[in-house]
Coordinates of C-alpha atoms in Angstrom, one line a residue:
M92 CA 6.8 31.0 17.8
F93 CA 5.3 28.0 16.5
Q94 CA 2.1 26.2 17.7
D95 CA 1.4 22.4 18.4
L96 CA -1.3 20.9 16.6
G97 CA -3.0 18.3 18.5
L98 CA -3.8 14.9 17.0
E99 CA -7.5 15.2 17.4
E100 CA -7.5 18.7 15.7
W101 CA -5.2 17.3 12.9
A102 CA -7.8 14.1 12.4
E103 CA -10.7 16.7 12.2
Q104 CA -8.9 18.4 9.4
R105 CA -7.5 15.6 7.6
E106 CA -10.1 14.9 5.1
S107 CA -10.2 18.5 3.9
K108 CA -6.4 18.6 3.3
A109 CA -6.4 22.0 4.5
I110 CA -2.9 21.6 6.1
T111 CA 0.2 20.0 4.4
M112 CA 2.1 17.7 6.6
I113 CA 6.1 17.5 6.5
D114 CA 7.7 14.6 7.6
V115 CA 11.3 15.7 8.9
R116 CA 12.6 12.5 9.8
S117 CA 15.2 10.7 7.6
P118 CA 14.4 9.4 4.1
S119 CA 14.8 5.9 5.2
E120 CA 12.3 6.4 8.2
F121 CA 10.0 8.3 5.9
A122 CA 10.2 5.3 3.2
E123 CA 9.3 2.7 6.0
S124 CA 6.1 4.3 7.1
T125 CA 4.7 7.9 7.1
I126 CA 1.3 9.7 7.4
P127 CA -0.2 9.2 3.8
G128 CA 0.1 12.4 1.7
S129 CA 3.1 13.8 3.8
L130 CA 6.0 15.4 2.0
N131 CA 9.6 14.5 3.2
I132 CA 12.0 17.5 3.8
P133 CA 14.5 15.6 6.3
L134 CA 16.3 17.7 8.9
F135 CA 19.2 15.0 8.8
D136 CA 19.9 12.5 6.1
D137 CA 20.4 8.9 6.9
Q138 CA 24.2 9.2 7.4
E139 CA 23.8 12.3 9.3
R140 CA 21.2 10.9 11.6
A141 CA 23.3 7.9 12.3
E142 CA 26.4 10.1 13.2
I143 CA 24.6 12.4 15.5
G144 CA 22.8 9.3 17.1
T145 CA 26.2 7.6 17.7
L146 CA 27.5 11.1 19.4
Y147 CA 24.2 11.0 21.6
K148 CA 25.0 7.5 22.9
Q149 CA 28.7 7.2 22.9
V150 CA 29.8 10.7 23.8
S151 CA 27.3 13.2 25.1
V152 CA 24.3 15.0 24.5
D153 CA 26.0 18.3 24.0
V154 CA 28.4 17.0 21.7
A155 CA 25.5 15.5 19.8
K156 CA 23.6 18.8 19.6
Q157 CA 26.7 20.6 18.6
R158 CA 27.5 18.3 15.8
G159 CA 23.7 18.6 14.7
L160 CA 24.0 22.6 14.8
E161 CA 26.7 22.4 12.4
V162 CA 25.1 20.0 10.0
V163 CA 21.9 22.0 9.9
S164 CA 23.8 25.5 9.6
A165 CA 25.5 24.2 6.5
K166 CA 22.1 23.4 4.8
L167 CA 19.7 26.0 6.4
P168 CA 19.1 28.1 3.3
D169 CA 18.0 25.3 1.1
F170 CA 16.1 23.8 3.8
V171 CA 13.9 26.9 4.5
R172 CA 13.7 27.5 0.7
K173 CA 11.8 24.1 0.6
F174 CA 9.4 25.1 3.1
A175 CA 8.9 28.7 1.8
E176 CA 7.9 27.0 -1.5
I177 CA 4.8 25.3 0.1
S178 CA 1.7 27.5 0.2
G179 CA -0.9 27.4 2.8
R180 CA -1.0 26.0 6.1
K181 CA 1.7 23.3 7.2
A182 CA 2.7 21.3 9.8
V183 CA 5.9 19.2 10.8
F184 CA 6.5 16.1 12.5
C185 CA 9.2 13.5 13.6
W186 CA 9.1 10.4 15.4
R187 CA 7.9 11.6 18.7
G188 CA 7.3 15.4 18.2
G189 CA 10.7 16.0 19.7
M190 CA 14.1 17.6 18.8
R191 CA 13.9 17.5 15.1
S192 CA 10.3 19.0 14.4
R193 CA 10.9 21.4 17.4
T194 CA 14.1 22.7 15.8
T195 CA 12.5 22.8 12.4
A196 CA 9.4 24.8 13.4
T197 CA 11.8 27.2 15.9
L198 CA 13.8 27.9 12.7
L199 CA 11.1 28.5 10.3
S200 CA 9.4 30.9 12.9
L201 CA 12.6 32.8 13.0
M202 CA 12.5 33.1 9.3
D203 CA 8.6 34.4 9.6
I204 CA 7.5 31.0 8.0
H205 CA 4.7 29.9 10.4
T206 CA 4.4 26.2 10.7
Y207 CA 2.6 23.9 13.2
R208 CA 4.3 21.0 15.1
L209 CA 2.2 17.7 15.2
A210 CA 2.1 17.0 19.1
G211 CA 3.5 13.4 19.7
G212 CA 4.7 13.1 16.2
Y213 CA 4.5 9.8 14.1
R214 CA 4.5 7.6 17.1
A215 CA 0.8 9.6 18.2
Y216 CA -0.2 9.2 14.8
R217 CA 0.5 5.3 14.6
Q218 CA -1.5 4.9 18.2
W219 CA -4.3 6.6 16.5
V220 CA -4.2 4.5 13.4
V221 CA -4.3 1.3 15.6
S222 CA -7.0 2.2 18.0
T223 CA -9.1 3.5 15.2
L224 CA -8.8 0.2 13.5
E225 CA -9.4 -1.7 16.5
G226 CA -12.7 0.1 17.2
M227 CA -13.7 0.4 13.5
E228 CA -17.5 -0.3 12.6
F229 CA -17.4 -0.2 8.7
A230 CA -21.2 0.2 7.5
P231 CA -20.9 -0.2 4.0
D232 CA -21.7 -3.5 2.1
L233 CA -18.7 -5.1 0.5
T234 CA -18.7 -6.5 -3.3
V235 CA -16.0 -9.0 -3.8
I236 CA -14.4 -9.6 -6.9
H237 CA -13.3 -13.1 -7.5
G238 CA -11.6 -14.8 -10.6
N239 CA -8.5 -17.2 -11.5
T240 CA -5.3 -15.7 -11.4
G241 CA -4.8 -13.4 -14.5
S242 CA -8.4 -12.6 -14.7
G243 CA -7.6 -9.0 -14.4
K244 CA -9.3 -8.3 -11.1
T245 CA -7.1 -5.6 -9.9
L246 CA -7.4 -3.9 -13.5
L247 CA -11.1 -4.2 -13.5
L248 CA -11.1 -2.4 -9.9
R249 CA -8.8 0.5 -10.9
K250 CA -11.0 1.1 -14.1
L251 CA -13.9 1.1 -12.2
Q252 CA -12.3 3.4 -9.7
E253 CA -11.4 5.8 -12.3
Q254 CA -15.2 6.0 -13.2
G255 CA -16.2 7.2 -9.8
Y256 CA -16.9 3.6 -8.2
P257 CA -16.0 3.3 -4.5
V258 CA -12.8 0.7 -4.6
M259 CA -10.3 -0.6 -2.0
D260 CA -7.3 -1.7 -3.5
L261 CA -5.7 -4.0 -0.9
E262 CA -3.1 -5.0 -3.3
G263 CA -2.0 -1.6 -4.2
M264 CA -1.8 -0.7 -0.3
A265 CA 0.3 -3.6 0.2
G266 CA 2.5 -3.4 -2.6
H267 CA 2.1 -7.0 -3.3
R268 CA -0.1 -8.9 -5.5
G269 CA -0.5 -11.6 -3.0
S270 CA 1.3 -14.9 -4.7
V271 CA 4.8 -16.3 -4.5
F272 CA 5.4 -14.0 -7.5
G273 CA 3.6 -11.0 -6.0
Q274 CA 6.5 -8.5 -5.2
I275 CA 8.1 -8.7 -8.4
G276 CA 8.7 -5.3 -9.7
L277 CA 7.0 -3.6 -6.6
Q278 CA 8.0 -2.3 -3.4
A279 CA 6.3 -4.3 -0.6
R280 CA 4.9 -2.1 2.3
N281 CA 5.0 -3.0 5.9
Q282 CA 2.0 -3.3 8.2
K283 CA 2.4 0.3 9.7
M284 CA 2.1 1.8 6.1
F285 CA -0.6 -0.7 5.0
D286 CA -2.7 0.0 8.0
S287 CA -2.3 3.9 7.3
L288 CA -3.5 3.6 3.6
L289 CA -6.3 1.1 4.6
L290 CA -7.6 3.5 7.3
E291 CA -7.5 6.4 4.9
D292 CA -10.0 4.5 2.5
L293 CA -12.1 3.2 5.5
L294 CA -12.8 6.7 6.4
R295 CA -13.2 7.9 3.0
Y296 CA -15.9 5.2 2.2
R297 CA -17.6 5.1 5.6
E298 CA -21.0 6.6 4.6
A299 CA -20.6 4.7 0.8
P300 CA -23.7 2.3 0.0
Y301 CA -21.0 -0.4 -0.8
V302 CA -17.4 -0.7 -1.4
L303 CA -15.7 -3.1 -4.2
M304 CA -12.6 -5.2 -3.1
E305 CA -10.8 -8.1 -4.4
A306 CA -11.3 -11.5 -2.8
E307 CA -7.7 -11.2 -0.8
S308 CA -6.8 -13.9 1.7
K309 CA -5.8 -12.4 5.1
R310 CA -2.3 -12.2 4.4
I311 CA -0.9 -10.1 1.4
G312 CA 2.7 -10.2 1.2
K313 CA 4.1 -8.8 4.3
V314 CA 0.8 -7.4 5.9
V315 CA -2.2 -8.8 7.5
V316 CA -5.9 -7.7 6.9
P317 CA -8.0 -6.7 9.7
D318 CA -10.4 -9.7 11.0
F319 CA -13.2 -7.2 10.8
L320 CA -12.8 -6.6 7.0
M321 CA -12.3 -10.5 6.4
A322 CA -15.6 -11.1 8.1
K323 CA -17.3 -8.4 6.3
K324 CA -15.6 -9.9 2.9
E325 CA -17.3 -13.1 3.6
R326 CA -20.7 -12.0 4.1
G327 CA -20.5 -9.5 1.0
R328 CA -21.8 -9.8 -2.6
H329 CA -19.7 -12.1 -4.9
I330 CA -18.8 -11.7 -8.4
R331 CA -16.5 -13.8 -10.6
I332 CA -14.8 -12.8 -13.5
D333 CA -14.3 -15.6 -16.2
L334 CA -11.8 -14.9 -18.9
P335 CA -10.1 -17.0 -21.6
T336 CA -6.8 -18.5 -20.5
D337 CA -5.0 -16.9 -23.3
V338 CA -6.2 -13.4 -22.3
R339 CA -5.2 -14.2 -18.8
V340 CA -1.9 -14.9 -19.8
Q341 CA -1.4 -11.7 -21.7
I342 CA -2.8 -9.7 -18.6
I343 CA 0.1 -11.5 -16.5
L344 CA 2.7 -10.5 -19.0
E345 CA 1.7 -7.1 -19.3
D346 CA 1.4 -6.9 -15.4
Y347 CA 4.4 -8.6 -14.3
E348 CA 7.0 -7.9 -17.2
P349 CA 8.9 -11.0 -16.7
W350 CA 11.4 -10.2 -19.1
N351 CA 12.6 -7.2 -16.9
N352 CA 13.0 -9.5 -13.7
P353 CA 14.1 -12.6 -15.0
E354 CA 16.0 -14.0 -12.2
A355 CA 13.3 -12.8 -9.5
C356 CA 10.7 -15.0 -11.7
L357 CA 13.0 -17.7 -11.5
Q358 CA 13.6 -17.7 -8.1
A359 CA 10.0 -17.4 -7.2
F360 CA 9.1 -20.2 -9.2
R361 CA 11.6 -22.6 -7.5
K362 CA 9.7 -22.0 -4.2
I363 CA 6.9 -23.6 -5.4
K364 CA 8.6 -25.8 -8.1
S365 CA 8.2 -29.1 -5.8
K366 CA 4.4 -28.8 -5.7
I367 CA 3.9 -29.3 -9.5
H368 CA 4.1 -32.4 -11.4
T369 CA 7.9 -33.3 -12.3
P370 CA 7.6 -33.1 -16.1
I371 CA 5.5 -30.1 -16.0
A372 CA 7.7 -28.2 -13.6
A373 CA 10.8 -29.1 -15.7
E374 CA 9.1 -27.6 -18.7
I375 CA 8.0 -24.3 -16.7
E376 CA 11.6 -23.8 -15.7
Q377 CA 13.2 -24.5 -19.1
S378 CA 10.6 -22.0 -20.4
L379 CA 11.5 -19.4 -18.1
L380 CA 15.3 -20.0 -18.9
S381 CA 14.7 -19.6 -22.4
S382 CA 12.5 -16.5 -22.2
R383 CA 9.5 -18.2 -23.3
Y384 CA 7.5 -16.4 -20.5
D385 CA 3.8 -16.9 -22.2
R386 CA 4.4 -20.7 -22.1
A387 CA 5.8 -20.7 -18.6
V388 CA 2.4 -18.7 -17.6
E389 CA 0.2 -20.7 -19.3
L390 CA 1.6 -23.8 -17.6
L391 CA 1.7 -22.1 -14.2
L392 CA -2.0 -21.4 -14.6
I393 CA -3.2 -24.8 -15.7
Y394 CA -1.0 -26.9 -13.5
Y395 CA -0.8 -24.7 -10.3
Y396 CA -3.0 -21.5 -9.9
D397 CA -6.3 -22.7 -11.5
P398 CA -6.4 -25.8 -9.2
R399 CA -5.4 -23.9 -6.0
Y400 CA -8.0 -21.2 -7.0
A401 CA -10.7 -24.0 -7.4
H402 CA -9.8 -25.2 -3.9
T403 CA -9.8 -21.7 -2.2
E404 CA -13.2 -20.9 -3.6
N405 CA -14.6 -24.0 -1.7
Q406 CA -14.7 -21.7 1.3
Y407 CA -17.5 -19.8 -0.3
E408 CA -19.5 -22.7 -1.1
D409 CA -22.6 -20.9 0.6
A410 CA -22.2 -17.6 -1.4
D411 CA -24.2 -16.8 -4.1
F412 CA -22.0 -15.8 -7.2
T413 CA -22.7 -13.9 -10.2
V414 CA -20.4 -14.8 -13.0
I415 CA -19.1 -12.4 -15.6
R416 CA -18.0 -14.2 -18.6
A417 CA -16.0 -12.0 -21.1
G418 CA -13.6 -11.8 -23.8
S419 CA -11.3 -8.7 -22.2
V420 CA -11.2 -6.9 -19.1
D421 CA -13.0 -4.2 -20.9
E422 CA -15.8 -6.3 -21.5
A423 CA -16.0 -7.2 -18.0
V424 CA -15.9 -3.8 -16.9
T425 CA -18.9 -3.0 -19.1
E426 CA -20.9 -5.9 -17.8
A427 CA -20.0 -4.8 -13.9
E428 CA -21.3 -1.5 -14.5
R429 CA -24.7 -3.2 -15.5
L430 CA -24.6 -5.1 -12.2
L431 CA -23.4 -2.2 -9.8
P432 CA -25.6 0.5 -8.6
N433 CA -24.3 3.9 -9.7
P434 CA -21.4 5.4 -7.9
V435 CA -22.6 8.4 -5.5

């Protein structure tokens, strides 16, 4: 018979990754939010879940259970095989640690595959995330990377992270770059998933001497950054990256690949069109329509984003900025390494 795994016990083991977490909810539930690092082996797909749920509500519990048994029986060999291929300790979970995870754990135990069931399921995990963030005291100092749009801040941070520096990529967690064009080519995450990914980094770096992050606003796409982290950011060390405009244009083009999302770029621009001087706005729009993306980006930087950035940076008027002037992101990385303590 399977055993329940309490949330506190799981939390103690999470960093060692000694146990594989398996989400048996439907693919759409998994895509919306899950425990970071989990695998998805759904007991029911989205259509099956909807059918059984309808029977449960509109007919009877017994009829829903019977239909569920029919569905599971048809896919049982493949379902069990997927679990058998996962080595080491494993635990399953569903929404509340209820029928789906209990059924899965019971079936696996009958096939001599031992697995735990996470007590309380995803709901209990989500409550743990919220309560942990609410009581979070994050000790490391923050080193905050500033720079005009297209200055390669995210790219710089990722390069530093590859070299072992402690980095929190908030845009990566949010699945959004933080501007009106920010979701193009990405899948924006909701607050639940953002909170989970953020907490992973906060716990990973809680004993680091400092952590690097970008100078984000409180809202990034669909998500909101916790107040304690925003306050910590204001008190952090500030470094501004200064790259030539033509280099910034190329960075944006390589990141956004507007030729792959022409309509999304045009629709995003039209949300801000009224905020740009009419002749300039007309030229930007025409450049987008004629696929002259380099010109569109250049004009957007000069006449929209750079003035907005200058205004935003006024809130840091008491901060002491260190400025890195470079001709490329790689040069900026080299200079940043000179300024930063060696990663532990």
